[in-house]
GROMACS .gro file of C-alpha atoms in nm:
model
  334
    1UNK     CA    1  -1.969  -0.856  -0.054
    2UNK     CA    2  -1.626  -0.857  -0.211
    3UNK     CA    3  -1.512  -1.075   0.085
    4UNK     CA    4  -1.305  -0.706   0.246
    5UNK     CA    5  -1.533  -0.671   0.546
    6UNK     CA    6  -1.528  -0.932   0.786
    7UNK     CA    7  -1.419  -0.819   1.059
    8UNK     CA    8  -1.653  -0.553   1.180
    9UNK     CA    9  -1.568  -0.247   0.982
   10UNK     CA   10  -1.457   0.072   1.074
   11UNK     CA   11  -1.284   0.422   0.984
   12UNK     CA   12  -0.905   0.362   0.908
   13UNK     CA   13  -0.672   0.532   1.112
   14UNK     CA   14  -0.346   0.656   0.958
   15UNK     CA   15  -0.079   0.434   1.163
   16UNK     CA   16   0.230   0.662   1.199
   17UNK     CA   17   0.434   0.477   1.433
   18UNK     CA   18   0.744   0.637   1.243
   19UNK     CA   19   0.676   0.978   1.428
   20UNK     CA   20   0.756   1.054   1.777
   21UNK     CA   21   0.614   1.023   2.089
   22UNK     CA   22   0.427   1.381   1.981
   23UNK     CA   23   0.312   1.634   2.211
   24UNK     CA   24   0.041   1.845   2.332
   25UNK     CA   25  -0.243   1.840   2.029
   26UNK     CA   26   0.019   1.782   1.787
   27UNK     CA   27  -0.151   1.478   1.651
   28UNK     CA   28  -0.424   1.754   1.509
   29UNK     CA   29  -0.525   1.651   1.193
   30UNK     CA   30  -0.618   2.020   0.973
   31UNK     CA   31  -0.722   2.064   0.655
   32UNK     CA   32  -0.800   2.409   0.520
   33UNK     CA   33  -0.897   2.488   0.213
   34UNK     CA   34  -0.735   2.810   0.029
   35UNK     CA   35  -0.969   2.939  -0.245
   36UNK     CA   36  -0.794   3.260  -0.456
   37UNK     CA   37  -0.844   3.457  -0.728
   38UNK     CA   38  -0.563   3.611  -0.751
   39UNK     CA   39  -0.113   3.590  -0.661
   40UNK     CA   40  -0.158   3.859  -0.419
   41UNK     CA   41  -0.417   3.620  -0.290
   42UNK     CA   42  -0.238   3.351  -0.252
   43UNK     CA   43   0.060   3.506  -0.134
   44UNK     CA   44  -0.128   3.641   0.195
   45UNK     CA   45  -0.223   3.330   0.287
   46UNK     CA   46  -0.015   3.067   0.178
   47UNK     CA   47   0.350   3.253   0.276
   48UNK     CA   48   0.249   3.302   0.663
   49UNK     CA   49   0.128   2.930   0.695
   50UNK     CA   50   0.441   2.795   0.520
   51UNK     CA   51   0.609   3.057   0.739
   52UNK     CA   52   0.477   2.952   1.047
   53UNK     CA   53   0.575   2.532   0.929
   54UNK     CA   54   0.943   2.655   0.886
   55UNK     CA   55   0.982   2.860   1.241
   56UNK     CA   56   0.840   2.537   1.422
   57UNK     CA   57   1.055   2.285   1.294
   58UNK     CA   58   0.807   2.095   1.068
   59UNK     CA   59   0.869   1.930   0.742
   60UNK     CA   60   0.739   2.185   0.530
   61UNK     CA   61   0.591   2.020   0.144
   62UNK     CA   62   0.436   2.255  -0.099
   63UNK     CA   63   0.292   1.980  -0.363
   64UNK     CA   64   0.199   2.267  -0.647
   65UNK     CA   65   0.289   2.372  -1.087
   66UNK     CA   66   0.579   2.487  -1.169
   67UNK     CA   67   0.533   2.874  -1.150
   68UNK     CA   68   0.380   2.847  -0.807
   69UNK     CA   69   0.591   2.669  -0.628
   70UNK     CA   70   0.842   2.991  -0.792
   71UNK     CA   71   0.657   3.291  -0.760
   72UNK     CA   72   0.615   3.099  -0.351
   73UNK     CA   73   0.992   3.014  -0.320
   74UNK     CA   74   1.066   3.323  -0.417
   75UNK     CA   75   0.794   3.514  -0.184
   76UNK     CA   76   0.993   3.318   0.082
   77UNK     CA   77   1.300   3.436   0.086
   78UNK     CA   78   1.588   3.201  -0.025
   79UNK     CA   79   1.667   3.152   0.306
   80UNK     CA   80   1.352   3.026   0.479
   81UNK     CA   81   1.304   2.859   0.130
   82UNK     CA   82   1.588   2.646   0.173
   83UNK     CA   83   1.382   2.441   0.449
   84UNK     CA   84   1.062   2.425   0.221
   85UNK     CA   85   1.049   2.085   0.009
   86UNK     CA   86   0.900   2.230  -0.303
   87UNK     CA   87   0.713   1.910  -0.589
   88UNK     CA   88   0.607   1.924  -0.894
   89UNK     CA   89   0.232   1.836  -0.894
   90UNK     CA   90   0.193   1.729  -1.196
   91UNK     CA   91   0.417   1.386  -1.142
   92UNK     CA   92   0.256   1.366  -0.781
   93UNK     CA   93  -0.105   1.405  -0.866
   94UNK     CA   94  -0.129   1.118  -1.110
   95UNK     CA   95  -0.504   0.970  -0.946
   96UNK     CA   96  -0.566   0.978  -0.618
   97UNK     CA   97  -0.519   0.693  -0.506
   98UNK     CA   98  -0.166   0.681  -0.581
   99UNK     CA   99  -0.148   1.083  -0.447
  100UNK     CA  100  -0.275   0.970  -0.156
  101UNK     CA  101  -0.021   0.611  -0.091
  102UNK     CA  102   0.335   0.887  -0.201
  103UNK     CA  103   0.217   1.098   0.145
  104UNK     CA  104   0.153   0.835   0.339
  105UNK     CA  105   0.489   0.687   0.201
  106UNK     CA  106   0.676   0.985   0.208
  107UNK     CA  107   0.522   1.105   0.561
  108UNK     CA  108   0.606   0.772   0.727
  109UNK     CA  109   1.025   0.751   0.546
  110UNK     CA  110   1.084   1.122   0.510
  111UNK     CA  111   0.815   1.379   0.763
  112UNK     CA  112   0.650   1.221   1.017
  113UNK     CA  113   1.033   1.154   1.182
  114UNK     CA  114   1.075   1.497   1.204
  115UNK     CA  115   0.807   1.561   1.389
  116UNK     CA  116   0.496   1.742   1.213
  117UNK     CA  117   0.399   1.820   0.834
  118UNK     CA  118   0.312   2.065   0.660
  119UNK     CA  119   0.180   2.058   0.328
  120UNK     CA  120   0.019   2.301   0.092
  121UNK     CA  121  -0.119   2.129  -0.254
  122UNK     CA  122  -0.232   2.251  -0.525
  123UNK     CA  123  -0.425   1.933  -0.695
  124UNK     CA  124  -0.423   1.883  -1.109
  125UNK     CA  125  -0.801   1.964  -1.193
  126UNK     CA  126  -0.726   2.009  -1.559
  127UNK     CA  127  -0.709   1.782  -1.836
  128UNK     CA  128  -0.939   1.540  -1.606
  129UNK     CA  129  -1.248   1.292  -1.663
  130UNK     CA  130  -1.589   1.311  -1.541
  131UNK     CA  131  -1.452   1.006  -1.342
  132UNK     CA  132  -1.177   1.144  -1.246
  133UNK     CA  133  -1.268   1.471  -1.084
  134UNK     CA  134  -1.585   1.290  -0.888
  135UNK     CA  135  -1.278   1.067  -0.729
  136UNK     CA  136  -1.046   1.344  -0.672
  137UNK     CA  137  -1.311   1.535  -0.456
  138UNK     CA  138  -1.414   1.188  -0.276
  139UNK     CA  139  -0.976   1.213  -0.227
  140UNK     CA  140  -1.016   1.516  -0.098
  141UNK     CA  141  -1.306   1.442   0.157
  142UNK     CA  142  -1.124   1.070   0.257
  143UNK     CA  143  -0.798   1.286   0.292
  144UNK     CA  144  -1.006   1.398   0.695
  145UNK     CA  145  -1.075   0.977   0.735
  146UNK     CA  146  -0.722   0.863   0.610
  147UNK     CA  147  -0.537   1.146   0.777
  148UNK     CA  148  -0.692   1.170   1.106
  149UNK     CA  149  -0.571   1.093   1.432
  150UNK     CA  150  -0.160   1.234   1.310
  151UNK     CA  151   0.061   1.560   1.294
  152UNK     CA  152  -0.083   1.651   0.962
  153UNK     CA  153  -0.167   2.000   0.808
  154UNK     CA  154  -0.271   2.018   0.404
  155UNK     CA  155  -0.351   2.313   0.278
  156UNK     CA  156  -0.532   2.322  -0.040
  157UNK     CA  157  -0.532   2.560  -0.307
  158UNK     CA  158  -0.816   2.626  -0.518
  159UNK     CA  159  -0.764   2.853  -0.820
  160UNK     CA  160  -1.154   3.011  -0.842
  161UNK     CA  161  -0.982   3.245  -1.159
  162UNK     CA  162  -0.962   2.939  -1.302
  163UNK     CA  163  -1.151   2.607  -1.199
  164UNK     CA  164  -1.528   2.539  -1.241
  165UNK     CA  165  -1.782   2.698  -1.038
  166UNK     CA  166  -1.900   2.285  -0.883
  167UNK     CA  167  -1.480   2.252  -0.799
  168UNK     CA  168  -1.462   2.523  -0.574
  169UNK     CA  169  -1.759   2.534  -0.505
  170UNK     CA  170  -1.710   2.104  -0.326
  171UNK     CA  171  -1.378   2.310  -0.159
  172UNK     CA  172  -1.615   2.427   0.131
  173UNK     CA  173  -1.778   2.084   0.168
  174UNK     CA  174  -1.489   1.831   0.170
  175UNK     CA  175  -1.215   2.094   0.384
  176UNK     CA  176  -1.361   2.130   0.733
  177UNK     CA  177  -1.145   2.476   0.755
  178UNK     CA  178  -1.131   2.749   0.475
  179UNK     CA  179  -0.865   2.961   0.548
  180UNK     CA  180  -0.749   3.342   0.495
  181UNK     CA  181  -0.523   3.605   0.549
  182UNK     CA  182  -0.696   3.642   0.861
  183UNK     CA  183  -0.682   3.281   1.003
  184UNK     CA  184  -0.831   3.034   0.885
  185UNK     CA  185  -1.256   2.933   0.954
  186UNK     CA  186  -1.477   2.654   1.021
  187UNK     CA  187  -1.647   2.591   0.653
  188UNK     CA  188  -2.025   2.610   0.684
  189UNK     CA  189  -2.098   2.344   0.412
  190UNK     CA  190  -1.858   2.137   0.541
  191UNK     CA  191  -1.966   1.688   0.457
  192UNK     CA  192  -1.933   1.450   0.676
  193UNK     CA  193  -1.666   1.195   0.426
  194UNK     CA  194  -1.934   0.912   0.512
  195UNK     CA  195  -2.231   1.139   0.365
  196UNK     CA  196  -1.947   1.326   0.048
  197UNK     CA  197  -1.856   0.926  -0.007
  198UNK     CA  198  -2.190   0.853  -0.102
  199UNK     CA  199  -2.329   1.114  -0.306
  200UNK     CA  200  -2.048   1.057  -0.545
  201UNK     CA  201  -2.167   0.652  -0.547
  202UNK     CA  202  -2.533   0.831  -0.697
  203UNK     CA  203  -2.387   0.787  -0.946
  204UNK     CA  204  -2.431   0.416  -1.121
  205UNK     CA  205  -2.214   0.179  -1.293
  206UNK     CA  206  -2.251   0.131  -1.663
  207UNK     CA  207  -2.328  -0.202  -1.767
  208UNK     CA  208  -2.004  -0.389  -1.948
  209UNK     CA  209  -2.037  -0.400  -2.323
  210UNK     CA  210  -2.195  -0.678  -2.519
  211UNK     CA  211  -1.784  -0.762  -2.647
  212UNK     CA  212  -1.630  -0.785  -2.365
  213UNK     CA  213  -1.550  -1.104  -2.228
  214UNK     CA  214  -1.672  -1.298  -1.933
  215UNK     CA  215  -1.547  -1.564  -1.695
  216UNK     CA  216  -1.722  -1.743  -1.405
  217UNK     CA  217  -1.527  -1.846  -1.106
  218UNK     CA  218  -1.536  -2.020  -0.766
  219UNK     CA  219  -1.306  -2.244  -0.591
  220UNK     CA  220  -0.960  -2.410  -0.742
  221UNK     CA  221  -1.003  -2.226  -1.092
  222UNK     CA  222  -0.786  -1.891  -0.916
  223UNK     CA  223  -0.473  -2.004  -1.188
  224UNK     CA  224  -0.731  -2.035  -1.514
  225UNK     CA  225  -0.860  -1.725  -1.359
  226UNK     CA  226  -0.471  -1.621  -1.418
  227UNK     CA  227  -0.398  -1.649  -1.696
  228UNK     CA  228  -0.704  -1.559  -1.921
  229UNK     CA  229  -0.649  -1.207  -1.705
  230UNK     CA  230  -0.294  -1.203  -1.817
  231UNK     CA  231  -0.423  -1.310  -2.217
  232UNK     CA  232  -0.733  -1.039  -2.229
  233UNK     CA  233  -0.475  -0.763  -2.108
  234UNK     CA  234  -0.244  -0.858  -2.413
  235UNK     CA  235  -0.554  -0.864  -2.641
  236UNK     CA  236  -0.656  -0.529  -2.573
  237UNK     CA  237  -0.363  -0.356  -2.517
  238UNK     CA  238  -0.194  -0.301  -2.192
  239UNK     CA  239   0.172  -0.322  -2.215
  240UNK     CA  240   0.374  -0.674  -2.155
  241UNK     CA  241   0.442  -0.500  -1.817
  242UNK     CA  242   0.193  -0.352  -1.626
  243UNK     CA  243   0.013  -0.680  -1.701
  244UNK     CA  244   0.131  -0.839  -1.406
  245UNK     CA  245   0.003  -0.551  -1.133
  246UNK     CA  246  -0.352  -0.558  -1.319
  247UNK     CA  247  -0.432  -0.941  -1.249
  248UNK     CA  248  -0.210  -0.913  -0.895
  249UNK     CA  249  -0.552  -0.664  -0.845
  250UNK     CA  250  -0.775  -0.884  -0.959
  251UNK     CA  251  -0.679  -1.157  -0.855
  252UNK     CA  252  -0.687  -1.034  -0.502
  253UNK     CA  253  -1.076  -0.965  -0.572
  254UNK     CA  254  -1.117  -1.295  -0.665
  255UNK     CA  255  -0.944  -1.420  -0.379
  256UNK     CA  256  -1.141  -1.269  -0.138
  257UNK     CA  257  -1.439  -1.382  -0.296
  258UNK     CA  258  -1.379  -1.726  -0.259
  259UNK     CA  259  -1.243  -1.668   0.103
  260UNK     CA  260  -1.487  -1.455   0.202
  261UNK     CA  261  -1.706  -1.352   0.036
  262UNK     CA  262  -1.958  -1.547  -0.226
  263UNK     CA  263  -1.767  -1.797  -0.263
  264UNK     CA  264  -1.823  -1.758  -0.649
  265UNK     CA  265  -1.817  -1.444  -0.887
  266UNK     CA  266  -1.795  -1.305  -1.230
  267UNK     CA  267  -1.556  -1.137  -1.438
  268UNK     CA  268  -1.603  -0.899  -1.708
  269UNK     CA  269  -1.291  -0.747  -1.917
  270UNK     CA  270  -1.261  -0.472  -2.247
  271UNK     CA  271  -1.140  -0.164  -2.344
  272UNK     CA  272  -1.350   0.143  -2.353
  273UNK     CA  273  -1.143   0.516  -2.364
  274UNK     CA  274  -0.792   0.455  -2.334
  275UNK     CA  275  -0.858   0.238  -2.006
  276UNK     CA  276  -0.861  -0.137  -1.931
  277UNK     CA  277  -1.211  -0.185  -1.728
  278UNK     CA  278  -1.266  -0.529  -1.554
  279UNK     CA  279  -1.587  -0.544  -1.340
  280UNK     CA  280  -1.635  -0.820  -1.074
  281UNK     CA  281  -1.954  -0.854  -0.956
  282UNK     CA  282  -1.984  -1.068  -0.623
  283UNK     CA  283  -2.376  -1.161  -0.545
  284UNK     CA  284  -2.341  -1.264  -0.211
  285UNK     CA  285  -2.289  -0.976   0.088
  286UNK     CA  286  -2.324  -0.578   0.092
  287UNK     CA  287  -2.007  -0.390   0.169
  288UNK     CA  288  -1.989  -0.185   0.506
  289UNK     CA  289  -1.686  -0.032   0.462
  290UNK     CA  290  -1.657   0.281   0.305
  291UNK     CA  291  -1.307   0.351   0.371
  292UNK     CA  292  -1.129   0.017   0.331
  293UNK     CA  293  -0.828   0.054   0.126
  294UNK     CA  294  -0.769   0.384   0.158
  295UNK     CA  295  -0.502   0.382   0.437
  296UNK     CA  296  -0.210   0.114   0.483
  297UNK     CA  297  -0.357  -0.186   0.673
  298UNK     CA  298  -0.291  -0.270   1.065
  299UNK     CA  299  -0.180  -0.541   1.219
  300UNK     CA  300  -0.284  -0.908   0.982
  301UNK     CA  301  -0.670  -0.767   0.907
  302UNK     CA  302  -0.614  -0.912   0.547
  303UNK     CA  303  -0.907  -0.740   0.431
  304UNK     CA  304  -0.746  -0.412   0.458
  305UNK     CA  305  -0.424  -0.499   0.288
  306UNK     CA  306  -0.620  -0.597   0.016
  307UNK     CA  307  -0.785  -0.291  -0.097
  308UNK     CA  308  -0.520  -0.160   0.005
  309UNK     CA  309  -0.311  -0.311  -0.186
  310UNK     CA  310  -0.591  -0.318  -0.555
  311UNK     CA  311  -0.643   0.034  -0.521
  312UNK     CA  312  -0.270   0.120  -0.513
  313UNK     CA  313  -0.185  -0.192  -0.855
  314UNK     CA  314  -0.515   0.021  -1.022
  315UNK     CA  315  -0.605   0.406  -1.167
  316UNK     CA  316  -0.915   0.411  -0.998
  317UNK     CA  317  -1.159   0.173  -0.844
  318UNK     CA  318  -1.505   0.155  -0.837
  319UNK     CA  319  -1.725  -0.022  -0.572
  320UNK     CA  320  -2.094  -0.047  -0.543
  321UNK     CA  321  -2.295  -0.228  -0.306
  322UNK     CA  322  -2.669  -0.288  -0.221
  323UNK     CA  323  -2.913  -0.563  -0.184
  324UNK     CA  324  -2.788  -0.749  -0.490
  325UNK     CA  325  -2.440  -0.784  -0.385
  326UNK     CA  326  -2.119  -0.604  -0.464
  327UNK     CA  327  -1.969  -0.521  -0.802
  328UNK     CA  328  -1.602  -0.332  -0.808
  329UNK     CA  329  -1.468  -0.241  -1.133
  330UNK     CA  330  -1.134  -0.140  -1.191
  331UNK     CA  331  -0.982   0.099  -1.400
  332UNK     CA  332  -0.609   0.048  -1.553
  333UNK     CA  333  -0.458   0.344  -1.827
  334UNK     CA  334  -0.341   0.158  -2.133
   0.00000   0.00000   0.00000
């Protein structure tokens, strides 16, 4: 494989050591979907949810479009709204891993130290490619694993009057609970995150185009590989200040292949649809930990730290693994 599972695989659990010692039941993740069609339906469920967090002294955060935050702020009233942090969804939801990493950064630094955090979020689905939509759905499923055992409540908003039907339908599969004005109920269609993850991988990776630049690598060849990557990034139009993160991400994968995986591999680099893409192939092993790199690393587990860094440095990382080995595709926006 890519070399990131030298240790026995384990589903990541968020490290919330910055949070104070929780009380009974405080470390239970609550992850709900609120499907609504009108502002009135949104108000009847979202406003009591936010008010309950304010009354309980929780860190209450809304991540939504400006018109939604303005609406909710008005319904909460000035005094209650002053205890809520309102964030613009446009900046927050730049990409699935960007949103996940930003959430971890803020919860550990600002929100968990105050106790429990209560999030109300409305992901941005419009203007996404088919790949991005699939990865956002996967992101919703992974939240159940990445934030398990943490003092976190998340309510995700789905406007059924505006979103595609398949996006709304999958909300009931990626959220354990469905919220409504009379409270929440278990979702009858909730799917185990591991199974949902595998479903997202049923779409095969296309083969690199014939014009893609290709390079094999093995022990002792990493400096030349980094030079090759930097040159290709520049040739294909990646701005100079963003070349280093791309080179670092690919170098991290190649390093792990050499040290812990099959010992040698090959990669292809090309540009397509406004993205710089890099495929890295390792025929040596099979990746067994689906959720590797979706939560901050624990202790000195290098394989966790490596994939956490790789995912943060890229827009999207796709992985396909099987009897023939593993292929990892990194996407970086040009």
